[in-house]
Coordinates of C-alpha atoms in Angstrom, one line a residue:
X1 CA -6.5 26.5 29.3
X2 CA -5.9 27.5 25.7
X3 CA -3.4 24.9 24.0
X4 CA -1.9 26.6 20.7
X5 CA -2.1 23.9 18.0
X6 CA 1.4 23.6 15.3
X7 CA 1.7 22.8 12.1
X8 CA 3.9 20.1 11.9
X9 CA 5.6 19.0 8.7
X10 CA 7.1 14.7 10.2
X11 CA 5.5 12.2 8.1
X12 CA 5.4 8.5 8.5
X13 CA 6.9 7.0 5.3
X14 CA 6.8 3.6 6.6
X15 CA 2.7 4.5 7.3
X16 CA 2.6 6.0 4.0
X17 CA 3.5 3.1 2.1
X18 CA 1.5 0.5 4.4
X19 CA -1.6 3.2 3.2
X20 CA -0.5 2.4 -0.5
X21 CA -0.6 -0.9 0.0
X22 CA -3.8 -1.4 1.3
X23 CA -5.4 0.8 -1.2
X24 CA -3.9 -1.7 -3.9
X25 CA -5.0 -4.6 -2.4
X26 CA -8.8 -2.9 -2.1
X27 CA -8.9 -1.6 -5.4
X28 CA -7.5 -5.8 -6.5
X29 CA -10.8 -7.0 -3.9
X30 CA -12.9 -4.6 -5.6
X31 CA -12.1 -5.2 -9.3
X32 CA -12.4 -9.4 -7.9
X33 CA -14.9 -12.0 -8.9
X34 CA -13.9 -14.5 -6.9
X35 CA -15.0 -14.0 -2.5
X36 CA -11.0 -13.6 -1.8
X37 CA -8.0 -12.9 -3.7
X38 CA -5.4 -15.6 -3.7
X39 CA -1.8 -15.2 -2.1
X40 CA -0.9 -15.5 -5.6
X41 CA -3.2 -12.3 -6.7
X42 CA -2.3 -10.6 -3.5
X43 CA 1.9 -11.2 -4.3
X44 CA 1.5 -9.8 -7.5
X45 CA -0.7 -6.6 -6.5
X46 CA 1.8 -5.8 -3.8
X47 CA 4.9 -6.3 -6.6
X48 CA 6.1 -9.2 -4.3
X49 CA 7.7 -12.7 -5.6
X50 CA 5.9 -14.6 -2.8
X51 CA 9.0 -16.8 -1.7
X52 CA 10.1 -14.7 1.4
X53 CA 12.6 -12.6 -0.3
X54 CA 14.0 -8.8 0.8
X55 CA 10.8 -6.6 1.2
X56 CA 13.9 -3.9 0.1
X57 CA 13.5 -5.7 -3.3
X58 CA 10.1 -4.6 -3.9
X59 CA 9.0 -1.9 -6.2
X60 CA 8.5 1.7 -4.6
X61 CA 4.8 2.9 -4.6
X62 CA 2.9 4.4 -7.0
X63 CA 5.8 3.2 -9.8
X64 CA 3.9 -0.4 -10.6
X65 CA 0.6 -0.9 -12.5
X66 CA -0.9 -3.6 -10.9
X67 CA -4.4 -3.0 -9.9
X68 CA -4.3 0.9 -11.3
X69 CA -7.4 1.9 -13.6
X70 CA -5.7 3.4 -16.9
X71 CA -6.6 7.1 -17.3

């Protein structure tokens, strides 16, 4: 049985973003030299104040500098 395969143009934003987000946190482990990053680092890579506030607060992706090479 031959099963046509479609193009299909739905994207997962909320995916998209929790990509992002790990790639900033690796590229923050990477750049490291200490074993872990501390919630501290790890607030302030993700853009986040660390007291629980509204996720909707944080900055969109790809806008913020933190843990971004220049160039």
């Amino acid at each position: 049985m031959y099963v046509a395969h479609r193009p299909t143009a739905v994207q997962d934003h909320v995916a998209l973003v929790e990509i992002d987000l790990t790639g900033e946190l690796m590229i923050a482990a990477a750049a490291a030299s200490e074993d872990r990053l501390s919630p501290d680092r790890i607030d302030e890579v993700l853009e986040v104040d660390g007291d629980g506030g509204d996720p909707a607060d944080r900055v969109p992706p790809g806008t913020g500098t933190a843990g971004r090479c220049p160039g």
